Amino acid sequence: MPEPESSVSFPPAFLWGAATSAYQIEGAVREGGRTPSIWDTFSHTPGKTAGGETGDIAVDHYHRFREDVALMAELGLKAYRFSISWPRVQPTGRGPAVQVGLDFYRRLVDELLSAGIKPAITLYHWDLPQELEDAGGWPERDTALRFAEYAQIVGEALGDRVEHWITLNEPWCSAFLGYGSGVHAPGRTEPAASLRAAHHLNLAHGLGTSALRSVMPARNSIAVSLNSSVVRPVSQDPADLAAARTIDDLANGVFHGPMLHGVYPQTLLAATKSVTDWSYVQDGDLRAIHQPLDALGLNYYTPTLVSAADPEAKGPRADGHGSSAHSPWPGADNVAFHQTPGERTEMGWTIDPSGLHELIMRYTREAPGLPLYITENGAAYDDKPDPDGRVHDPERIAYLHGHLSAVRQAITDGADVRGYYLWSLMDNFEWAYGYGKRFGAVYVDYATLERTPKSSALWYGEAARSGTLPPVEGV
Ligand code: IFM
């Protein structure tokens, strides 16, 4: 029986977008007074990224942004989420802004607006100015204060024309991959510092939100993008349920708790007590973090399957966050990670749209009344041009169809999801994996930097134009 129209059409104002981040696409790392970020330092350190690849050139978006905006317009995209490079705007992470740096983003915003594409700005997508890391980085409180200053600078410069703002992208990765497992910049492996970093990222979000509000029109929307995990226990055994609780606290509660409810979960404090005493949480911090938000950004790729650990088991854990002898989960020595069954993407991440539906419904209950945006979702595949130069990626189309159907179902089930940003607009620097993992809807030939929309880009553009999901073969 054909589905009734209302269950396949998205709301007319639904934002169909694509996302990127500065270090992954811009290149031009030494232009306009930009200084190194922690990712420049990390990627230039031997052994830290696949093949020693760096974001020096990336996909040269800094010089090709007009072409990229034209491509988005041609595809039919309605919104574009990008991040600002902090060291391009405020090279040492403190003091006055460099106008050349801000001018790049002013031009990008002008170009987007004149193409009818809504810009959405992420202030921090992992490229901390190196000087701030040299002063201690996110484990130090001062970094949060510096972030608020930077947020104010960017808000003053662009707040009149950009309505959608995101303070931080996936602070979990900044804290626990950056300071715990060390697979991300700055590559530190200090469990206690990773929890301090998490708190100061929370504080940065709160202070940054207040700073933005102090300089921007009230109509603007301020959100945060969290890679909120869907944590599932392998069984209902109390030990497995306890393992799932611990990982849920370390993945979700550590950020959602203070940001949405003004508290750290008691179970999180208990699970991490052998690692930290949380004494760096000062009076008034939780109030500062717990700012009213206008929306919540959810980034989703795959669920996390856990059990209680076999005390005899040793060796690296398959938690999907890169390989390191160090765990990104402080205090969770009693937890084992398992591969969720099912088809996987090129990252080895299991494809499971039901997780996205579950996530949306969870935050619909946990933050009633708060509009939700899917600020990242997508898949890496080993895409290659055919002899005619076209790139066919039916797997990505099926992935997008499955996940967008889950979003649509959640809307039918009462969730207020206002938009979806595909990760990513184009192939780019996938952090420690270098250029080997292609997440783009647009193929980039890394030798010539030529852009070619994959078949998924055309499919997604058609969805954006029509507000419905075009049919997919075999689905
Ligand atoms: O490429 C990243 C992005 O920078 C943050 N979220 C996950 C993506 C895929 O790994």
CSV table of C-alpha atoms and ligand atoms in Angstrom, one decimal:
chain,number,residue,atom,x,y,z
A,1,MET,CA,0.0,0.0,0.0
A,2,PRO,CA,1.5,3.4,-0.9
A,3,GLU,CA,2.4,5.5,2.1
A,4,PRO,CA,0.1,8.5,2.8
A,5,GLU,CA,1.6,11.8,1.6
A,6,SER,CA,2.0,13.2,5.1
A,7,SER,CA,4.4,10.4,6.1
A,8,VAL,CA,6.9,11.0,3.4
A,9,SER,CA,6.8,14.8,3.0
A,10,PHE,CA,8.9,16.8,5.4
A,11,PRO,CA,7.5,20.0,6.9
A,12,PRO,CA,7.8,22.9,4.4
A,13,ALA,CA,10.3,24.9,6.6
A,14,PHE,CA,12.6,21.8,7.1
A,15,LEU,CA,16.2,22.8,6.6
A,16,TRP,CA,18.0,20.6,4.1
A,17,GLY,CA,21.6,21.2,4.6
A,18,ALA,CA,25.2,19.9,4.4
A,19,ALA,CA,28.0,20.4,6.9
A,20,THR,CA,31.8,20.8,6.9
A,21,SER,CA,34.4,22.1,9.3
A,22,ALA,CA,37.3,24.6,8.8
A,23,TYR,CA,40.3,22.4,9.3
A,24,GLN,CA,38.8,19.6,7.2
A,25,ILE,CA,38.3,21.8,4.1
A,26,GLU,CA,39.9,25.2,4.1
A,27,GLY,CA,43.6,24.7,3.6
A,28,ALA,CA,45.5,28.0,3.4
A,29,VAL,CA,46.8,27.4,6.8
A,30,ARG,CA,49.4,30.1,6.6
A,31,GLU,CA,47.4,32.8,4.9
A,32,GLY,CA,45.9,36.0,6.3
A,33,GLY,CA,47.8,35.8,9.6
A,34,ARG,CA,46.4,32.4,10.6
A,35,THR,CA,48.7,30.6,13.1
A,36,PRO,CA,48.8,26.9,13.9
A,37,SER,CA,46.0,25.2,15.7
A,38,ILE,CA,46.4,22.0,17.7
A,39,TRP,CA,45.4,20.0,14.5
A,40,ASP,CA,48.3,21.6,12.5
A,41,THR,CA,50.7,20.6,15.2
A,42,PHE,CA,49.2,17.1,15.6
A,43,SER,CA,49.0,16.3,11.9
A,44,HIS,CA,52.6,17.4,11.4
A,45,THR,CA,53.8,15.1,14.1
A,46,PRO,CA,55.0,11.9,12.6
A,47,GLY,CA,52.8,8.9,13.2
A,48,LYS,CA,49.7,10.8,14.2
A,49,THR,CA,47.6,10.7,11.0
A,50,ALA,CA,47.4,8.1,8.2
A,51,GLY,CA,50.2,8.6,5.8
A,52,GLY,CA,51.2,11.7,7.7
A,53,GLU,CA,48.4,13.7,5.9
A,54,THR,CA,47.6,17.2,7.0
A,55,GLY,CA,45.0,19.9,6.4
A,56,ASP,CA,47.6,22.2,4.8
A,57,ILE,CA,45.7,22.3,1.6
A,58,ALA,CA,42.7,20.1,2.4
A,59,VAL,CA,40.2,20.8,-0.4
A,60,ASP,CA,41.3,24.4,-0.8
A,61,HIS,CA,37.9,25.8,0.2
A,62,TYR,CA,39.5,29.0,1.3
A,63,HIS,CA,40.3,29.8,-2.3
A,64,ARG,CA,37.3,28.0,-3.9
A,65,PHE,CA,34.5,28.9,-1.6
A,66,ARG,CA,32.6,30.7,-4.4
A,67,GLU,CA,32.7,27.6,-6.5
A,68,ASP,CA,31.5,25.5,-3.5
A,69,VAL,CA,28.6,27.8,-2.8
A,70,ALA,CA,27.6,27.8,-6.4
A,71,LEU,CA,27.6,24.0,-6.3
A,72,MET,CA,25.4,23.9,-3.2
A,73,ALA,CA,23.0,26.2,-4.9
A,74,GLU,CA,22.9,24.1,-8.0
A,75,LEU,CA,22.2,21.0,-6.0
A,76,GLY,CA,19.3,22.7,-4.3
A,77,LEU,CA,20.6,22.9,-0.7
A,78,LYS,CA,18.8,25.2,1.7
A,79,ALA,CA,21.4,25.5,4.5
A,80,TYR,CA,25.1,25.1,5.0
A,81,ARG,CA,26.8,24.5,8.4
A,82,PHE,CA,30.5,25.4,8.5
A,83,SER,CA,32.9,26.2,11.3
A,84,ILE,CA,35.1,29.2,11.9
A,85,SER,CA,38.8,28.6,12.3
A,86,TRP,CA,39.6,30.2,15.7
A,87,PRO,CA,43.3,30.8,14.8
A,88,ARG,CA,42.3,32.5,11.6
A,89,VAL,CA,40.2,35.0,13.6
A,90,GLN,CA,42.2,35.3,16.8
A,91,PRO,CA,45.6,33.8,16.1
A,92,THR,CA,46.9,33.5,19.6
A,93,GLY,CA,43.5,32.7,21.1
A,94,ARG,CA,43.4,36.1,22.8
A,95,GLY,CA,43.2,39.8,22.1
A,96,PRO,CA,41.8,41.6,19.1
A,97,ALA,CA,40.5,39.9,16.0
A,98,VAL,CA,42.4,39.8,12.7
A,99,GLN,CA,40.1,41.5,10.2
A,100,VAL,CA,41.5,39.5,7.2
A,101,GLY,CA,40.4,36.3,8.9
A,102,LEU,CA,36.9,37.6,9.7
A,103,ASP,CA,36.6,39.0,6.2
A,104,PHE,CA,36.9,35.5,4.7
A,105,TYR,CA,33.8,34.5,6.7
A,106,ARG,CA,32.0,37.7,5.8
A,107,ARG,CA,32.5,36.9,2.2
A,108,LEU,CA,31.4,33.4,2.6
A,109,VAL,CA,28.2,34.5,4.4
A,110,ASP,CA,27.5,37.1,1.7
A,111,GLU,CA,27.9,34.4,-1.0
A,112,LEU,CA,25.6,32.0,0.8
A,113,LEU,CA,22.9,34.6,1.5
A,114,SER,CA,22.9,35.8,-2.1
A,115,ALA,CA,22.6,32.2,-3.2
A,116,GLY,CA,19.5,31.8,-0.9
A,117,ILE,CA,21.4,29.3,1.4
A,118,LYS,CA,21.0,29.8,5.2
A,119,PRO,CA,24.4,29.8,6.9
A,120,ALA,CA,24.8,28.0,10.3
A,121,ILE,CA,28.0,28.7,12.1
A,122,THR,CA,29.9,26.4,14.4
A,123,LEU,CA,32.3,28.3,16.5
A,124,TYR,CA,34.5,25.4,17.6
A,125,HIS,CA,35.1,22.3,15.6
A,126,TRP,CA,38.4,21.2,17.2
A,127,ASP,CA,41.0,23.6,16.0
A,128,LEU,CA,42.2,25.2,19.2
A,129,PRO,CA,44.9,27.9,18.7
A,130,GLN,CA,48.2,26.1,19.6
A,131,GLU,CA,49.1,28.9,22.0
A,132,LEU,CA,46.1,28.1,24.2
A,133,GLU,CA,47.2,24.4,24.2
A,134,ASP,CA,50.7,25.5,25.2
A,135,ALA,CA,49.1,27.3,28.1
A,136,GLY,CA,47.4,24.0,29.2
A,137,GLY,CA,44.5,23.6,26.7
A,138,TRP,CA,41.0,22.6,27.6
A,139,PRO,CA,41.9,21.1,31.0
A,140,GLU,CA,42.6,24.7,32.0
A,141,ARG,CA,39.8,27.0,33.0
A,142,ASP,CA,41.2,30.0,31.2
A,143,THR,CA,40.6,28.3,27.8
A,144,ALA,CA,36.8,28.6,28.5
A,145,LEU,CA,37.2,32.3,29.2
A,146,ARG,CA,39.2,32.7,26.0
A,147,PHE,CA,36.4,30.9,24.1
A,148,ALA,CA,33.8,33.4,25.4
A,149,GLU,CA,35.9,36.3,24.2
A,150,TYR,CA,36.3,34.7,20.8
A,151,ALA,CA,32.5,33.9,20.6
A,152,GLN,CA,31.8,37.6,21.2
A,153,ILE,CA,34.1,38.7,18.4
A,154,VAL,CA,32.5,36.4,15.9
A,155,GLY,CA,29.0,37.1,17.1
A,156,GLU,CA,29.6,40.9,16.7
A,157,ALA,CA,31.0,40.4,13.2
A,158,LEU,CA,28.4,38.0,11.8
A,159,GLY,CA,25.4,38.0,14.2
A,160,ASP,CA,23.4,40.5,12.1
A,161,ARG,CA,23.3,38.1,9.1
A,162,VAL,CA,23.6,34.6,10.5
A,163,GLU,CA,20.7,33.3,12.4
A,164,HIS,CA,21.9,29.8,13.3
A,165,TRP,CA,24.8,29.4,15.8
A,166,ILE,CA,26.4,26.4,17.4
A,167,THR,CA,28.9,26.8,20.1
A,168,LEU,CA,30.8,23.5,20.1
A,169,ASN,CA,30.9,20.5,17.9
A,170,GLU,CA,31.1,17.2,19.6
A,171,PRO,CA,32.9,18.2,22.8
A,172,TRP,CA,33.2,14.5,23.6
A,173,CYS,CA,35.8,14.1,20.9
A,174,SER,CA,37.7,17.2,22.1
A,175,ALA,CA,37.8,16.0,25.6
A,176,PHE,CA,38.1,12.2,25.4
A,177,LEU,CA,39.8,11.6,22.1
A,178,GLY,CA,42.0,14.7,22.5
A,179,TYR,CA,43.1,14.2,26.1
A,180,GLY,CA,42.1,10.6,26.9
A,181,SER,CA,42.9,8.1,24.1
A,182,GLY,CA,45.1,10.7,22.3
A,183,VAL,CA,43.9,9.7,18.8
A,184,HIS,CA,42.9,13.4,18.2
A,185,ALA,CA,44.8,16.6,18.8
A,186,PRO,CA,46.5,17.5,21.0
A,187,GLY,CA,47.2,13.7,21.5
A,188,ARG,CA,47.4,13.7,25.3
A,189,THR,CA,46.6,10.5,27.2
A,190,GLU,CA,45.6,11.7,30.7
A,191,PRO,CA,42.3,10.4,32.0
A,192,ALA,CA,42.0,13.0,34.7
A,193,ALA,CA,42.7,15.8,32.2
A,194,SER,CA,40.1,14.5,29.9
A,195,LEU,CA,37.4,15.0,32.5
A,196,ARG,CA,38.7,18.5,33.4
A,197,ALA,CA,38.6,19.3,29.6
A,198,ALA,CA,35.0,18.1,29.5
A,199,HIS,CA,34.1,20.5,32.3
A,200,HIS,CA,35.8,23.4,30.7
A,201,LEU,CA,34.3,22.7,27.4
A,202,ASN,CA,30.9,22.8,29.1
A,203,LEU,CA,31.9,26.1,30.7
A,204,ALA,CA,33.0,27.4,27.3
A,205,HIS,CA,29.6,26.5,25.9
A,206,GLY,CA,27.8,28.3,28.7
A,207,LEU,CA,30.0,31.4,28.7
A,208,GLY,CA,30.1,31.5,24.9
A,209,THR,CA,26.3,31.3,24.8
A,210,SER,CA,26.0,34.3,27.1
A,211,ALA,CA,28.6,36.2,25.1
A,212,LEU,CA,26.8,35.6,21.9
A,213,ARG,CA,23.5,36.7,23.4
A,214,SER,CA,25.0,39.9,24.6
A,215,VAL,CA,25.9,41.0,21.1
A,216,MET,CA,23.4,39.3,18.8
A,217,PRO,CA,19.8,40.0,17.9
A,218,ALA,CA,17.4,38.0,20.0
A,219,ARG,CA,15.9,36.3,17.0
A,220,ASN,CA,19.1,34.3,16.4
A,221,SER,CA,19.2,30.6,17.5
A,222,ILE,CA,22.0,29.3,19.7
A,223,ALA,CA,22.6,25.5,20.0
A,224,VAL,CA,25.3,23.0,20.6
A,225,SER,CA,26.1,19.9,18.6
A,226,LEU,CA,26.6,16.8,20.6
A,227,ASN,CA,27.6,13.3,19.3
A,228,SER,CA,25.1,11.9,21.7
A,229,SER,CA,25.6,8.1,21.7
A,230,VAL,CA,22.9,5.5,21.6
A,231,VAL,CA,24.3,3.1,24.1
A,232,ARG,CA,22.8,-0.4,24.1
A,233,PRO,CA,23.6,-3.2,26.6
A,234,VAL,CA,24.1,-6.7,25.1
A,235,SER,CA,21.6,-8.1,27.6
A,236,GLN,CA,19.4,-7.1,30.4
A,237,ASP,CA,21.8,-8.7,32.9
A,238,PRO,CA,22.3,-6.1,35.7
A,239,ALA,CA,26.1,-6.0,35.1
A,240,ASP,CA,25.5,-5.2,31.4
A,241,LEU,CA,22.9,-2.6,32.3
A,242,ALA,CA,25.4,-1.0,34.7
A,243,ALA,CA,28.1,-0.9,31.9
A,244,ALA,CA,25.6,0.8,29.6
A,245,ARG,CA,24.8,3.3,32.3
A,246,THR,CA,28.5,4.2,32.8
A,247,ILE,CA,29.0,4.7,29.1
A,248,ASP,CA,25.8,6.7,28.7
A,249,ASP,CA,27.0,9.0,31.5
A,250,LEU,CA,30.5,9.4,29.9
A,251,ALA,CA,29.1,9.9,26.4
A,252,ASN,CA,25.9,11.8,27.1
A,253,GLY,CA,25.3,12.8,30.7
A,254,VAL,CA,28.7,14.6,31.1
A,255,PHE,CA,27.5,17.2,28.6
A,256,HIS,CA,23.7,17.0,28.5
A,257,GLY,CA,23.5,16.9,32.3
A,258,PRO,CA,25.0,20.4,32.9
A,259,MET,CA,23.9,21.9,29.7
A,260,LEU,CA,20.3,20.8,29.8
A,261,HIS,CA,19.7,20.3,33.5
A,262,GLY,CA,22.4,22.2,35.4
A,263,VAL,CA,23.9,19.1,37.1
A,264,TYR,CA,26.4,16.3,36.5
A,265,PRO,CA,24.7,12.9,37.0
A,266,GLN,CA,25.5,11.4,40.4
A,267,THR,CA,26.2,8.1,38.6
A,268,LEU,CA,28.9,9.9,36.5
A,269,LEU,CA,30.5,11.4,39.6
A,270,ALA,CA,30.5,7.9,41.3
A,271,ALA,CA,31.9,6.1,38.2
A,272,THR,CA,34.8,8.5,37.8
A,273,LYS,CA,35.7,9.0,41.5
A,274,SER,CA,38.9,7.0,41.1
A,275,VAL,CA,40.0,9.3,38.3
A,276,THR,CA,39.0,12.8,39.5
A,277,ASP,CA,37.4,14.6,42.4
A,278,TRP,CA,35.8,17.2,40.2
A,279,SER,CA,37.1,20.0,42.5
A,280,TYR,CA,37.7,22.2,39.5
A,281,VAL,CA,33.9,22.7,39.2
A,282,GLN,CA,33.6,26.1,40.9
A,283,ASP,CA,30.5,27.7,42.5
A,284,GLY,CA,28.4,29.2,39.8
A,285,ASP,CA,29.8,27.0,37.0
A,286,LEU,CA,26.7,24.9,36.6
A,287,ARG,CA,24.5,28.0,36.5
A,288,ALA,CA,26.8,29.4,33.9
A,289,ILE,CA,26.7,26.3,31.8
A,290,HIS,CA,22.9,25.8,32.1
A,291,GLN,CA,21.9,28.5,29.6
A,292,PRO,CA,18.6,28.5,27.9
A,293,LEU,CA,19.1,27.2,24.4
A,294,ASP,CA,17.1,27.7,21.2
A,295,ALA,CA,17.8,24.3,19.8
A,296,LEU,CA,19.9,21.1,20.2
A,297,GLY,CA,22.1,19.7,17.5
A,298,LEU,CA,22.4,15.9,17.4
A,299,ASN,CA,25.2,14.2,15.4
A,300,TYR,CA,24.6,10.5,14.8
A,301,TYR,CA,26.5,7.8,12.9
A,302,THR,CA,26.1,4.4,14.7
A,303,PRO,CA,25.0,2.9,18.0
A,304,THR,CA,27.4,1.7,20.7
A,305,LEU,CA,27.0,-1.8,22.1
A,306,VAL,CA,28.4,-2.6,25.5
A,307,SER,CA,28.6,-5.3,28.2
A,308,ALA,CA,30.3,-5.7,31.5
A,309,ALA,CA,34.0,-6.6,30.8
A,310,ASP,CA,35.4,-10.1,31.2
A,311,PRO,CA,38.0,-9.3,34.0
A,312,GLU,CA,40.4,-11.7,32.1
A,313,ALA,CA,40.1,-9.9,28.7
A,314,LYS,CA,42.9,-7.6,27.7
A,315,GLY,CA,43.8,-5.6,24.6
A,316,PRO,CA,42.4,-2.7,22.6
A,317,ARG,CA,38.6,-2.1,22.7
A,318,ALA,CA,36.5,-2.0,19.6
A,319,ASP,CA,34.6,1.2,20.5
A,320,GLY,CA,34.8,2.7,17.0
A,321,HIS,CA,37.0,5.7,18.0
A,322,GLY,CA,40.3,4.8,16.5
A,323,SER,CA,43.1,2.6,17.9
A,324,SER,CA,45.0,3.5,20.9
A,325,ALA,CA,46.4,1.7,23.9
A,326,HIS,CA,44.7,4.3,26.0
A,327,SER,CA,40.9,4.4,26.6
A,328,PRO,CA,38.8,7.4,25.9
A,329,TRP,CA,36.4,6.3,28.7
A,330,PRO,CA,37.9,7.3,32.1
A,331,GLY,CA,36.8,5.1,34.9
A,332,ALA,CA,35.1,2.6,32.7
A,333,ASP,CA,37.6,-0.3,33.0
A,334,ASN,CA,34.7,-2.6,33.7
A,335,VAL,CA,33.1,-2.1,30.3
A,336,ALA,CA,33.6,-4.1,27.0
A,337,PHE,CA,32.6,-2.7,23.6
A,338,HIS,CA,31.1,-4.9,20.9
A,339,GLN,CA,30.6,-4.6,17.2
A,340,THR,CA,26.8,-4.1,16.5
A,341,PRO,CA,25.8,-6.7,13.9
A,342,GLY,CA,24.8,-5.6,10.4
A,343,GLU,CA,26.2,-3.9,7.3
A,344,ARG,CA,29.0,-1.4,7.9
A,345,THR,CA,30.4,1.7,6.3
A,346,GLU,CA,34.0,2.2,5.3
A,347,MET,CA,34.7,3.4,8.9
A,348,GLY,CA,33.6,0.0,10.2
A,349,TRP,CA,30.5,1.7,11.7
A,350,THR,CA,27.3,-0.4,11.6
A,351,ILE,CA,24.4,1.2,9.7
A,352,ASP,CA,21.4,1.4,12.0
A,353,PRO,CA,18.9,4.2,11.3
A,354,SER,CA,16.8,2.9,14.3
A,355,GLY,CA,19.5,4.5,16.5
A,356,LEU,CA,18.8,7.9,15.1
A,357,HIS,CA,15.1,7.5,15.7
A,358,GLU,CA,15.8,6.4,19.3
A,359,LEU,CA,18.1,9.3,19.9
A,360,ILE,CA,15.6,11.9,18.6
A,361,MET,CA,12.8,10.4,20.7
A,362,ARG,CA,15.1,10.4,23.8
A,363,TYR,CA,15.9,14.1,23.5
A,364,THR,CA,12.3,14.9,22.7
A,365,ARG,CA,11.4,13.5,26.1
A,366,GLU,CA,14.5,14.8,27.9
A,367,ALA,CA,14.4,18.3,26.6
A,368,PRO,CA,10.7,18.9,25.8
A,369,GLY,CA,10.0,22.0,23.7
A,370,LEU,CA,13.6,22.3,22.5
A,371,PRO,CA,13.7,22.1,18.6
A,372,LEU,CA,16.2,19.5,17.3
A,373,TYR,CA,18.5,19.6,14.3
A,374,ILE,CA,20.4,16.6,13.0
A,375,THR,CA,23.7,18.6,12.6
A,376,GLU,CA,25.6,15.6,11.2
A,377,ASN,CA,24.8,12.3,9.7
A,378,GLY,CA,26.4,10.5,6.8
A,379,ALA,CA,28.7,7.7,5.7
A,380,ALA,CA,32.2,7.0,4.3
A,381,TYR,CA,32.5,4.8,1.3
A,382,ASP,CA,35.3,3.9,-1.0
A,383,ASP,CA,33.9,6.0,-3.9
A,384,LYS,CA,35.6,6.0,-7.3
A,385,PRO,CA,34.8,7.7,-10.5
A,386,ASP,CA,33.7,5.5,-13.4
A,387,PRO,CA,35.3,5.7,-16.8
A,388,ASP,CA,33.0,8.6,-17.7
A,389,GLY,CA,34.1,10.5,-14.6
A,390,ARG,CA,30.8,10.0,-12.8
A,391,VAL,CA,30.6,8.8,-9.2
A,392,HIS,CA,27.9,6.4,-8.3
A,393,ASP,CA,27.4,5.8,-4.6
A,394,PRO,CA,24.1,3.8,-4.2
A,395,GLU,CA,25.2,2.7,-0.7
A,396,ARG,CA,25.3,6.4,0.5
A,397,ILE,CA,21.9,7.0,-1.1
A,398,ALA,CA,20.5,4.0,0.8
A,399,TYR,CA,22.2,5.2,4.0
A,400,LEU,CA,20.6,8.7,3.6
A,401,HIS,CA,17.2,7.3,2.7
A,402,GLY,CA,17.2,5.1,5.8
A,403,HIS,CA,18.3,7.8,8.2
A,404,LEU,CA,16.0,10.5,6.7
A,405,SER,CA,13.1,8.1,6.9
A,406,ALA,CA,14.0,7.6,10.6
A,407,VAL,CA,13.9,11.4,11.0
A,408,ARG,CA,10.6,11.6,9.3
A,409,GLN,CA,9.2,8.8,11.5
A,410,ALA,CA,10.3,10.7,14.6
A,411,ILE,CA,8.5,13.8,13.4
A,412,THR,CA,5.4,11.7,12.9
A,413,ASP,CA,5.9,10.4,16.4
A,414,GLY,CA,5.9,13.9,17.8
A,415,ALA,CA,9.5,15.1,17.6
A,416,ASP,CA,10.2,18.7,16.6
A,417,VAL,CA,13.1,18.1,14.2
A,418,ARG,CA,13.7,21.3,12.1
A,419,GLY,CA,16.5,20.3,9.8
A,420,TYR,CA,19.2,17.8,8.7
A,421,TYR,CA,22.8,18.5,7.7
A,422,LEU,CA,24.4,15.8,5.7
A,423,TRP,CA,28.0,15.1,6.7
A,424,SER,CA,29.6,16.0,4.6
A,425,LEU,CA,29.1,18.4,1.7
A,426,MET,CA,32.4,17.1,0.0
A,427,ASP,CA,35.2,14.7,0.7
A,428,ASN,CA,37.7,16.1,3.1
A,429,PHE,CA,40.4,15.5,5.7
A,430,GLU,CA,39.0,12.9,8.0
A,431,TRP,CA,41.2,13.7,11.0
A,432,ALA,CA,43.5,10.8,12.0
A,433,TYR,CA,42.3,8.9,9.0
A,434,GLY,CA,43.7,11.5,6.6
A,435,TYR,CA,42.0,11.6,3.2
A,436,GLY,CA,41.4,7.9,3.1
A,437,LYS,CA,37.8,8.0,4.2
A,438,ARG,CA,35.4,9.8,1.9
A,439,PHE,CA,32.3,11.2,3.6
A,440,GLY,CA,31.3,13.7,0.8
A,441,ALA,CA,28.2,13.9,-1.3
A,442,VAL,CA,30.6,15.7,-3.7
A,443,TYR,CA,33.7,13.8,-4.8
A,444,VAL,CA,37.0,15.6,-4.6
A,445,ASP,CA,39.9,14.5,-6.8
A,446,TYR,CA,42.7,15.2,-4.4
A,447,ALA,CA,45.2,15.6,-7.3
A,448,THR,CA,43.3,18.3,-9.1
A,449,LEU,CA,40.9,19.4,-6.4
A,450,GLU,CA,38.1,19.1,-9.0
A,451,ARG,CA,34.6,18.6,-7.5
A,452,THR,CA,32.1,16.1,-8.9
A,453,PRO,CA,28.7,15.6,-7.3
A,454,LYS,CA,28.2,11.9,-6.6
A,455,SER,CA,24.8,10.4,-7.4
A,456,SER,CA,23.9,10.8,-3.7
A,457,ALA,CA,24.4,14.6,-4.0
A,458,LEU,CA,21.9,14.7,-6.9
A,459,TRP,CA,19.5,12.4,-4.9
A,460,TYR,CA,19.8,14.6,-1.8
A,461,GLY,CA,19.4,17.8,-3.8
A,462,GLU,CA,16.2,16.4,-5.2
A,463,ALA,CA,15.0,15.6,-1.7
A,464,ALA,CA,15.8,19.2,-0.7
A,465,ARG,CA,13.9,20.7,-3.6
A,466,SER,CA,10.8,18.5,-3.3
A,467,GLY,CA,10.7,18.1,0.5
A,468,THR,CA,10.2,14.4,0.0
A,469,LEU,CA,12.5,11.4,-0.3
A,470,PRO,CA,13.0,10.3,-3.9
A,471,PRO,CA,12.5,6.6,-4.4
A,472,VAL,CA,15.6,4.4,-4.0
A,473,GLU,CA,16.1,1.2,-5.9
A,474,GLY,CA,15.7,-1.9,-3.9
A,475,VAL,CA,14.2,-0.1,-0.9
B,1,IFM,O1,34.5,14.2,10.1
B,1,IFM,C1,33.9,14.1,11.4
B,1,IFM,C2,33.4,15.4,11.9
B,1,IFM,O2,34.4,16.3,11.9
B,1,IFM,C3,32.8,15.3,13.3
B,1,IFM,N1,31.8,14.3,13.3
B,1,IFM,C4,32.1,13.0,12.8
B,1,IFM,C5,32.7,13.2,11.4
B,1,IFM,C6,33.0,11.8,10.7
B,1,IFM,O3,33.9,11.1,11.5
